[in-house]
GROMACS .gro file of C-alpha atoms in nm:
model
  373
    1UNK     CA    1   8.230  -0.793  -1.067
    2UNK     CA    2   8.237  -0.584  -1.368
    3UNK     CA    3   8.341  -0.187  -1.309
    4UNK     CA    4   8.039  -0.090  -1.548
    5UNK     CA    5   7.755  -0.265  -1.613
    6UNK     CA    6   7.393  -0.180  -1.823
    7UNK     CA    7   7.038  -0.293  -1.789
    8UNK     CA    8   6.771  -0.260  -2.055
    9UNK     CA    9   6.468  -0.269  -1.853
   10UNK     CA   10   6.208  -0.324  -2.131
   11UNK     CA   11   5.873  -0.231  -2.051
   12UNK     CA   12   5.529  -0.315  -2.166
   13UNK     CA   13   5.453  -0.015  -2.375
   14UNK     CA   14   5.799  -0.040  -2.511
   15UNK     CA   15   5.970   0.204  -2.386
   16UNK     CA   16   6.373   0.093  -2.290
   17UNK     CA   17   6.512   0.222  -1.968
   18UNK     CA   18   6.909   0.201  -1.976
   19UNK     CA   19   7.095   0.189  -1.632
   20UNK     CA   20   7.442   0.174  -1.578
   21UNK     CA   21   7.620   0.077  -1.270
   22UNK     CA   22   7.953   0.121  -1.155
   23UNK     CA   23   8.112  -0.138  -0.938
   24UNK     CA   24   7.736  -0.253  -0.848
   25UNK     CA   25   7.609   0.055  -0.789
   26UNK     CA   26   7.360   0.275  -1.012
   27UNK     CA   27   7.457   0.576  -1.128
   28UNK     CA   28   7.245   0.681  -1.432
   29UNK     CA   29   6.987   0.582  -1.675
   30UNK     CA   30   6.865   0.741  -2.013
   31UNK     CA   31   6.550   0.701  -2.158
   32UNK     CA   32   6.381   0.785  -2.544
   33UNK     CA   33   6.065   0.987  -2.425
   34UNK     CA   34   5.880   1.134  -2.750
   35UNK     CA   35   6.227   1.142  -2.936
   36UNK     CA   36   6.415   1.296  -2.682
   37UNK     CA   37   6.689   1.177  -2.487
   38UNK     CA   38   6.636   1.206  -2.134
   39UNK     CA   39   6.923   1.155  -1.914
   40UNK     CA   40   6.899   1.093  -1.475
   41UNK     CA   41   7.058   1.005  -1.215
   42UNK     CA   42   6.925   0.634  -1.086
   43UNK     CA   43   6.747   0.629  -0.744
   44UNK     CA   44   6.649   0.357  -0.531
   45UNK     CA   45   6.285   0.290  -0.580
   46UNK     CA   46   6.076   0.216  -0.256
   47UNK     CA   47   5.707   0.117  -0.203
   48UNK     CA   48   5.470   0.460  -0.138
   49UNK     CA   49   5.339   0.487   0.236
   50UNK     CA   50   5.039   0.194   0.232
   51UNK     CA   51   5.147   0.071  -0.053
   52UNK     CA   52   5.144  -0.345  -0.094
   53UNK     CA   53   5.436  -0.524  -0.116
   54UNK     CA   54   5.543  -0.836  -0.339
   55UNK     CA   55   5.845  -1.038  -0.224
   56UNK     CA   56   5.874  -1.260  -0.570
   57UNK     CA   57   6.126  -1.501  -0.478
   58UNK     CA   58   6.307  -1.625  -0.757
   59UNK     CA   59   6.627  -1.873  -0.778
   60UNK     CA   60   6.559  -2.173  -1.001
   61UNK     CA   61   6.659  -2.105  -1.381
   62UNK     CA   62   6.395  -2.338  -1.585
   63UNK     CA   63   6.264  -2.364  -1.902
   64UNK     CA   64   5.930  -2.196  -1.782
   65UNK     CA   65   6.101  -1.969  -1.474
   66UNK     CA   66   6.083  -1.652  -1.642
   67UNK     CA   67   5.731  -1.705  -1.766
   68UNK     CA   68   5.571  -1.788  -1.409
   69UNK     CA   69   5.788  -1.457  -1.323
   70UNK     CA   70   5.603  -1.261  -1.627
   71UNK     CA   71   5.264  -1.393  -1.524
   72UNK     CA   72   5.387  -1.234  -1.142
   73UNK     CA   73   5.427  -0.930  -1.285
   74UNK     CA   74   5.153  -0.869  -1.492
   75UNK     CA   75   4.921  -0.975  -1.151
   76UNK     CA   76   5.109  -0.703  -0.937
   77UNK     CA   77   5.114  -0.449  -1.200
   78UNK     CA   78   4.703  -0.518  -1.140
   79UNK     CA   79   4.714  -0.484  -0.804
   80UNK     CA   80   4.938  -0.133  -0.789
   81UNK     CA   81   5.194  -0.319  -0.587
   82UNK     CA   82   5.586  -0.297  -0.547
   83UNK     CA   83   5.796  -0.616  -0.611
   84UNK     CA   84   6.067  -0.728  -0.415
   85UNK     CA   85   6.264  -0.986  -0.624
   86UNK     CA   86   6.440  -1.223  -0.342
   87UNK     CA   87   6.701  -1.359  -0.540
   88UNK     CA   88   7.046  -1.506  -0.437
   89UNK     CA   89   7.094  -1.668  -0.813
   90UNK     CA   90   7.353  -1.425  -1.054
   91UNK     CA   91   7.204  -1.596  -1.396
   92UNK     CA   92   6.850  -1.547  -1.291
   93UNK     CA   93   6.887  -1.163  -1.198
   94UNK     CA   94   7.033  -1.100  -1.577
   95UNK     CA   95   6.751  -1.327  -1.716
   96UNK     CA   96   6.470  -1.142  -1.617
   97UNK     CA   97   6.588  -0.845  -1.816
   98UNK     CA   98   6.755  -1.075  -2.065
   99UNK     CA   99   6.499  -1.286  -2.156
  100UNK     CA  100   6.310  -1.067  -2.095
  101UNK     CA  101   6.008  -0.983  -1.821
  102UNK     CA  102   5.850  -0.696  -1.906
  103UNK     CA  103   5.760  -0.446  -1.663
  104UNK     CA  104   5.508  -0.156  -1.642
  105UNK     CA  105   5.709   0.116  -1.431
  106UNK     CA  106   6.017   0.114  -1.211
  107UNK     CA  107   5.820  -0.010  -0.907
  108UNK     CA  108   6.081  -0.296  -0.802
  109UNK     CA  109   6.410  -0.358  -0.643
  110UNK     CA  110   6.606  -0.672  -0.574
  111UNK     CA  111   6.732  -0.763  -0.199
  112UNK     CA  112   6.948  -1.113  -0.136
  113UNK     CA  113   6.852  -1.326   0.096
  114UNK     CA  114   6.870  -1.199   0.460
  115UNK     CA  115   7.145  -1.505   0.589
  116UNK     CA  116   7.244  -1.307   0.922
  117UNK     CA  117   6.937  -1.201   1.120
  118UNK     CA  118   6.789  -1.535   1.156
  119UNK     CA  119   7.092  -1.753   1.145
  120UNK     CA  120   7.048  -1.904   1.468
  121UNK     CA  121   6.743  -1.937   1.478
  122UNK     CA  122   6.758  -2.147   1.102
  123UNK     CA  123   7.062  -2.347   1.237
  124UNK     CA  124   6.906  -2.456   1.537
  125UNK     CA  125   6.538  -2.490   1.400
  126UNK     CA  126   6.672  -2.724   1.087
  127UNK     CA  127   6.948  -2.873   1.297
  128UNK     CA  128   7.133  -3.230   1.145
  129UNK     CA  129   6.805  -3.245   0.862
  130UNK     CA  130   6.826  -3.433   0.557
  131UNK     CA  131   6.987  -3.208   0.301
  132UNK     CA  132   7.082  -2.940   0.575
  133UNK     CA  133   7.276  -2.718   0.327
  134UNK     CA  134   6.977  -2.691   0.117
  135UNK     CA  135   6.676  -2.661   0.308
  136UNK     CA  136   6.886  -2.412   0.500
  137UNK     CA  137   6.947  -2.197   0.170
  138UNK     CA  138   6.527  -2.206   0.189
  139UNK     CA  139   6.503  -2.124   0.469
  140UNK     CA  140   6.674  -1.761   0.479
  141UNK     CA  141   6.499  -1.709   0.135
  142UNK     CA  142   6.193  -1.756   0.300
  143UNK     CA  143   6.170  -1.558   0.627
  144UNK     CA  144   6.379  -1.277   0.417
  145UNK     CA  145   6.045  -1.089   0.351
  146UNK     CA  146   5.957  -1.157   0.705
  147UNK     CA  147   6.255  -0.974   0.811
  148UNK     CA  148   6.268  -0.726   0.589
  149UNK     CA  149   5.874  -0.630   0.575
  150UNK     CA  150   5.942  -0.614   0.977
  151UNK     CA  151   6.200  -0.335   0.943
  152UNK     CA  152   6.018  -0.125   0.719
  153UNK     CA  153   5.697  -0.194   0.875
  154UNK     CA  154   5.518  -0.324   0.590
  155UNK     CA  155   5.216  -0.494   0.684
  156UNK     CA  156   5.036  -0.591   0.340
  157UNK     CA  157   5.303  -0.813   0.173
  158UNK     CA  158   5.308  -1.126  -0.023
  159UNK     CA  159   5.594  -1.430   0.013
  160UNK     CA  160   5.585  -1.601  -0.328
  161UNK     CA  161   5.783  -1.863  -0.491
  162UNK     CA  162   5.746  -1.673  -0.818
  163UNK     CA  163   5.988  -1.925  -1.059
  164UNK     CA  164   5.784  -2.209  -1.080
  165UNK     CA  165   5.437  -2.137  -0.980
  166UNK     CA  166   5.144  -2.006  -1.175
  167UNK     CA  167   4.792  -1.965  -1.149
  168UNK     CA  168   4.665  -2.001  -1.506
  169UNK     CA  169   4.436  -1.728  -1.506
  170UNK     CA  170   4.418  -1.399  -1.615
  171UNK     CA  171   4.623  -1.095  -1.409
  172UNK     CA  172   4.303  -0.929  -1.402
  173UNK     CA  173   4.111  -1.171  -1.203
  174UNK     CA  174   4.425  -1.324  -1.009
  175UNK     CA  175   4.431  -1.011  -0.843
  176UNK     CA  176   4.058  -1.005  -0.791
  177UNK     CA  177   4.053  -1.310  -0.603
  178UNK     CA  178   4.369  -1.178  -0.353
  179UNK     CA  179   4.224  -0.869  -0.301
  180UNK     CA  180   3.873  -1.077  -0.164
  181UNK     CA  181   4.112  -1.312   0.029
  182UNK     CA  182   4.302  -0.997   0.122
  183UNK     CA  183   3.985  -0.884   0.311
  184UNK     CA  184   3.902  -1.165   0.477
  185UNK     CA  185   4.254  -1.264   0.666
  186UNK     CA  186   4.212  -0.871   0.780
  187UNK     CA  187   3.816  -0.939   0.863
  188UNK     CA  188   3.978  -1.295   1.086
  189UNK     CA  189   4.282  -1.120   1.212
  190UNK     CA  190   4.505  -1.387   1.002
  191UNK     CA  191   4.894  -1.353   1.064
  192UNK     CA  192   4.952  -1.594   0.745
  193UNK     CA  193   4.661  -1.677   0.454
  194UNK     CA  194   4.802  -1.941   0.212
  195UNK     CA  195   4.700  -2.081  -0.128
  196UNK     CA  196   4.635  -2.441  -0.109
  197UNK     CA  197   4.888  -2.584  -0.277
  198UNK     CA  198   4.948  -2.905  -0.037
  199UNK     CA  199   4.696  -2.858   0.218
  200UNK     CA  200   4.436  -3.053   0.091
  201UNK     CA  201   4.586  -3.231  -0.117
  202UNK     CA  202   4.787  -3.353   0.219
  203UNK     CA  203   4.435  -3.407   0.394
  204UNK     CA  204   4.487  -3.081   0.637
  205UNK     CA  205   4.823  -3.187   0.728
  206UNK     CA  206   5.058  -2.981   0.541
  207UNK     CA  207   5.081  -2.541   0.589
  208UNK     CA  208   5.327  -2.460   0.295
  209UNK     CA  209   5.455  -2.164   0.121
  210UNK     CA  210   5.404  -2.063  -0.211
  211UNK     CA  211   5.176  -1.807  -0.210
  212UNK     CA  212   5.119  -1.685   0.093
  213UNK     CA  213   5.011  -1.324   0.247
  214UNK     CA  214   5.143  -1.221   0.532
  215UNK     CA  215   4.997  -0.934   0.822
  216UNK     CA  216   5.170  -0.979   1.126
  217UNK     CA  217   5.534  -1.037   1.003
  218UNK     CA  218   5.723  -0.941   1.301
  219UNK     CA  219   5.491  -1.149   1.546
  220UNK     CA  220   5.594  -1.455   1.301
  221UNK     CA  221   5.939  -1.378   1.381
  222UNK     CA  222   5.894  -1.366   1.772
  223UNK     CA  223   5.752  -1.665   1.740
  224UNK     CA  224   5.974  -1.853   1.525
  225UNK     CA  225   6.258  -1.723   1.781
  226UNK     CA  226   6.079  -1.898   2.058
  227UNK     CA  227   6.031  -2.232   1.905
  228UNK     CA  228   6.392  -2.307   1.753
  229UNK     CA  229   6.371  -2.655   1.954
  230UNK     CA  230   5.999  -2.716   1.826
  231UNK     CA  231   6.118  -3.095   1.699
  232UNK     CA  232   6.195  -3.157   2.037
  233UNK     CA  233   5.905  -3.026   2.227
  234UNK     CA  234   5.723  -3.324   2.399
  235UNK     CA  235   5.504  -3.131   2.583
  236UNK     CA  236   5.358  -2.903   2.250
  237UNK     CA  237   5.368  -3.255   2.042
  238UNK     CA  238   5.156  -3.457   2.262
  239UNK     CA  239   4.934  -3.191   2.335
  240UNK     CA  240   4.887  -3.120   1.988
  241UNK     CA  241   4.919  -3.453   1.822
  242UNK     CA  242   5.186  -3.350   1.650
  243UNK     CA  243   5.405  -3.654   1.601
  244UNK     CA  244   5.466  -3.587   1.284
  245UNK     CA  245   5.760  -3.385   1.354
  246UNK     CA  246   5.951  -3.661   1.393
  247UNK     CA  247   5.996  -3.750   1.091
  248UNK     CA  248   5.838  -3.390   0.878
  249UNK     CA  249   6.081  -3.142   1.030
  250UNK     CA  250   6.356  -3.063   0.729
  251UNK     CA  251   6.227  -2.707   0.619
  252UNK     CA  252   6.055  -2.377   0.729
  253UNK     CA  253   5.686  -2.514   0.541
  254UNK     CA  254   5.681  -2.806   0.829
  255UNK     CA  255   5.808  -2.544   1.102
  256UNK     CA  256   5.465  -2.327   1.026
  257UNK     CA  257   5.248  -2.640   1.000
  258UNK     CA  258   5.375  -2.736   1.357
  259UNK     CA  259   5.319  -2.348   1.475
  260UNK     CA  260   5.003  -2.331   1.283
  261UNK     CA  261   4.890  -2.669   1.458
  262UNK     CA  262   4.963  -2.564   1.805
  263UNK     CA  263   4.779  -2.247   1.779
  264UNK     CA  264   5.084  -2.042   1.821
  265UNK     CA  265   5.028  -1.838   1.535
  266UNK     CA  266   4.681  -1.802   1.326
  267UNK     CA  267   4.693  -1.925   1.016
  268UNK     CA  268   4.446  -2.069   0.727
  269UNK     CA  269   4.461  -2.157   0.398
  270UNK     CA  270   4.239  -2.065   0.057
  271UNK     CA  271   4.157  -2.178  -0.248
  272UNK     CA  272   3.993  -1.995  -0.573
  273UNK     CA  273   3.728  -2.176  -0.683
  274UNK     CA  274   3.765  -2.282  -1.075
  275UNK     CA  275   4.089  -2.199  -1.052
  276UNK     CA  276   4.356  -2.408  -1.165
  277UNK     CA  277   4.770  -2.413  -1.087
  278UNK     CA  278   5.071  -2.530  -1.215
  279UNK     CA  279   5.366  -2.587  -0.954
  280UNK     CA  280   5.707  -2.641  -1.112
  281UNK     CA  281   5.609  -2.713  -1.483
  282UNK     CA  282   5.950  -2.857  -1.561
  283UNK     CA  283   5.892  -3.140  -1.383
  284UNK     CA  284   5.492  -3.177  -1.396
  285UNK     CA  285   5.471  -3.463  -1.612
  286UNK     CA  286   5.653  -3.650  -1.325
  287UNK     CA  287   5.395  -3.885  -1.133
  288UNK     CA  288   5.539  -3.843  -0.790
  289UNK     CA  289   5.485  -3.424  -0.831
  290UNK     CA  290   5.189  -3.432  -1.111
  291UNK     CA  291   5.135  -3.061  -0.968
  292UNK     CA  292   4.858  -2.943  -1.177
  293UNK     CA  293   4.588  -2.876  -0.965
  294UNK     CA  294   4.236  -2.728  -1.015
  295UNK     CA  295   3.937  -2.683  -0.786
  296UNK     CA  296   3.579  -2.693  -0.849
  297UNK     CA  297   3.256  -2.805  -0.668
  298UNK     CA  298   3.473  -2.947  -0.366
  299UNK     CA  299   3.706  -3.085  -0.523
  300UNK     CA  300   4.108  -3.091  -0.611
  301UNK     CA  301   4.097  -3.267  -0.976
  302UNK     CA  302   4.474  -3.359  -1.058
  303UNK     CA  303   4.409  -3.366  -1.474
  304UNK     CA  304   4.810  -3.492  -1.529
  305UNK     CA  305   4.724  -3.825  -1.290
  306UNK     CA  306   4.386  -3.881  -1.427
  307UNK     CA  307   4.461  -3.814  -1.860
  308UNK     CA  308   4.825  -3.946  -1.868
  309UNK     CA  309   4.846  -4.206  -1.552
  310UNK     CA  310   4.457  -4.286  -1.567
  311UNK     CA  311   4.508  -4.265  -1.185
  312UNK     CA  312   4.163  -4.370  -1.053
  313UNK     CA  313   4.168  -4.259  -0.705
  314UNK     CA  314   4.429  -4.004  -0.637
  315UNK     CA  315   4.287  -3.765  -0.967
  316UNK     CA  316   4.040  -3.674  -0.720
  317UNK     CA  317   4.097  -3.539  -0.360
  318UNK     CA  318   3.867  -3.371  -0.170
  319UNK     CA  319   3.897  -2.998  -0.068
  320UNK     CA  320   3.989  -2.931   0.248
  321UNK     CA  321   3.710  -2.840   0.486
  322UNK     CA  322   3.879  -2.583   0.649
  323UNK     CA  323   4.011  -2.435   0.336
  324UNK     CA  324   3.804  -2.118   0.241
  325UNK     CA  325   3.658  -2.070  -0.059
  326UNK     CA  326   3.670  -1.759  -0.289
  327UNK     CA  327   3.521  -1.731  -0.556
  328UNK     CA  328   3.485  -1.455  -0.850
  329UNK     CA  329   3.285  -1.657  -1.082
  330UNK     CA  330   3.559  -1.809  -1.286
  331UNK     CA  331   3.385  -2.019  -1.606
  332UNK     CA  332   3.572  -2.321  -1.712
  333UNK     CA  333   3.757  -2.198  -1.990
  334UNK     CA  334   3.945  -1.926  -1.772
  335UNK     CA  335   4.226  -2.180  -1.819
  336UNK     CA  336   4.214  -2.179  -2.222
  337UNK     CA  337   4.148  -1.804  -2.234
  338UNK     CA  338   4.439  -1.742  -2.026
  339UNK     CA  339   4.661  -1.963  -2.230
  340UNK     CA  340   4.570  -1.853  -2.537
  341UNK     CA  341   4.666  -1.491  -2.475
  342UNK     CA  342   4.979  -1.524  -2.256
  343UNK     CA  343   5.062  -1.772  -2.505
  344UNK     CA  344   4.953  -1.648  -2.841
  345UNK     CA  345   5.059  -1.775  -3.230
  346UNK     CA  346   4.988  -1.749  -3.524
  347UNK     CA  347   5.074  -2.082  -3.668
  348UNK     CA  348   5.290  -1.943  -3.945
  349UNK     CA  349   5.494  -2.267  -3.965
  350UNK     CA  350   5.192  -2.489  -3.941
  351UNK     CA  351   5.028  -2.288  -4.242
  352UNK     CA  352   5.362  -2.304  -4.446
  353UNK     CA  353   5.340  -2.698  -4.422
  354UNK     CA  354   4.948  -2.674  -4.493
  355UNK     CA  355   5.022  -2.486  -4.855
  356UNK     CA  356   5.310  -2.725  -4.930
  357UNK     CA  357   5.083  -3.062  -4.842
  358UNK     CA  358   4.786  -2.860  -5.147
  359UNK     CA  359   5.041  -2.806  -5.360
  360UNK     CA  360   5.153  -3.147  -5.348
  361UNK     CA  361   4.830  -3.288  -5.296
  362UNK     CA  362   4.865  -3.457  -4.982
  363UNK     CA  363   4.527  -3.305  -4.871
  364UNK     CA  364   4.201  -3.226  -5.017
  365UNK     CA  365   4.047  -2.887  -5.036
  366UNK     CA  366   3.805  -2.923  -4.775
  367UNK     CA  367   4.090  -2.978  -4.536
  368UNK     CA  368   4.317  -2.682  -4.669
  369UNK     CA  369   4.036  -2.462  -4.636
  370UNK     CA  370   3.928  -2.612  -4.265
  371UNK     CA  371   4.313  -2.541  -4.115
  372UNK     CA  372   4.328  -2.220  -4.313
  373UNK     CA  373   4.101  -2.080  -4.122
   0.00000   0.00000   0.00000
């Protein structure tokens, strides 16, 4: 560990907030403000009293990581929420300031993963699984906003895998849609509300994380502590035709299905009509994961199968009936709109090679003048 240490938090009206830390801990920041130098000591920034609360959990240093984490951001900002970054991963703390993310006030704080409260409870819930060491690493990053949302009493929070997920639409209307889906898990007395990201496209099997809010955090944990030998409960599995344990049983996502599926704790799952995600970009163009999704009219349309596979039957999988809908009038070009702003250009190099092919007369006028534009 280094004895001193500076941020540059950059945020989005450019201002630069400087913090230095000594041995870890922060000790002052300076910040231009209309010229002046202002110079203060650092303080530990908290959610307000109501306030909702983001757990971004981020770990996975990708080409797109830092991007999904941006797009996080800019829905929070949108929703006047605090963010929790969950992160366990040295490199991908000093990316999101070195890359950087942008930020629109000081409304954040990073925790690391919670791996003593519920150690006994992981160990014995994801005991001798495939991959154990990893799936265990998960696991703790997973319940840690259950945990720590239970200790301060927060009961509005979100549990998001913010590196490699992102709805491509814009903040604005991102946080519309949670804010309706907000309302109704607090209409239905919801413990968990997840974004369908595998449950229909697993037929109604499959309760994952992802994006997921979250009420009733400290009931989850009761209930997780009394179903540590839930792979081994005969009575719960053939009551509740859940066989599937048997061989679906290696992380936390599989313990919820099963807890979800014997009615031990209520949970659905939503969609946003129109909408459409990407789950780990990095790897999208890979036909086992293929995770682009988008819904409309009923349906999960999987554009990577169907364009670049010409997949004729799994492009299409029906929506979940149980799934709910909501639905704030997206049009079909929220996608393009969205793109075209988080990702803006101005085609400098394309236009340099444009005036080169006229001047060597590669091209004709009519098609200088047609890409000029």
């Amino acid at each position: 560990m280094k004895i001193v240490k500076k941020v540059k938090i950059r945020l989005v009206n450019g201002e630069k907030i400087r913090k230095f830390y000594l041995l870890g801990i922060p000790v002052f920041q300076y910040t231009h403000q209309n010229g002046k130098l202002k110079i203060e000591r650092c303080k530990r920034h908290k959610p307000k009293p109501g306030q909702r609360v983001f757990y971004l959990k981020i770990h996975r240093v990708h080409t797109t990581g830092f991007d999904c984490i941006q797009h996080w951001i800019d829905v929070i900002a949108r929703m006047d929420a605090f963010i929790y970054f969950v992160c366990d991963n040295k490199k991908m703390k000093e990316g999101v300031f070195k890359k950087p993310c942008f930020f629109y006030n000081e409304d954040f704080d990073f925790i690391k993963s919670d791996r003593k409260t519920l150690k006994k409870e992981v160990s014995l819930s994801l005991h001798e699984v495939e991959r154990q060491k990893l799936w265990h690493r998960i696991a703790y990053s997973m319940l840690t906003p259950f945990v720590h949302a239970a200790k301060h009493s927060y009961d509005r929070t979100y549990n998001i895998d913010a590196d490699d997920i992102m709805i491509l639409t814009k903040p604005e209307l991102i946080a519309e849609a949670l804010k309706k889906a907000e309302f109704y898990a607090e209409e239905n007395d919801l413990d968990c509300f997840n974004f369908d990201m595998f449950v229909s496209k697993s037929f109604g099997v499959h309760w994952s994380f992802g994006i997921v809010y979250v009420r009733h955090p400290q009931k989850c944990l009761d209930i997780i502590k009394k179903n540590t030998g839930w792979r081994y409960n005969e009575y719960l599995i053939e009551k509740y035709s859940t066989k599937y344990v048997n061989e679906y049983n290696f992380n936390v996502d599989w313990l919820f299905t099963f807890l979800r599926d014997t009615k031990q704790l209520k949970l659905k799952t939503f969609y946003i009509e129109n909408s459409m995600v990407i789950h780990m970009p990095d790897i999208a163009l890979s036909r086992h994961w293929a995770f682009v999704l988008k819904w409309h009219s009923g349906i999960v349309y999987l554009p990577v199968l169907d364009m670049l596979y010409d997949e004729k039957i799994w492009r299409y999988i029906p929506v979940y009936k149980e799934c709910v809908k909501i639905d704030i009038g997206l049009e079909d070009k929220a996608v393009s709109d969205f793109l075209n702003e988080f990702y803006s250009t101005t085609y400098e190099f394309e236009n340099d090679i444009l005036n080169i092919a006229r001047t060597r007369k590669l091209i004709s006028e009519k098609m200088y003048q047609k890409y000029k534009k």
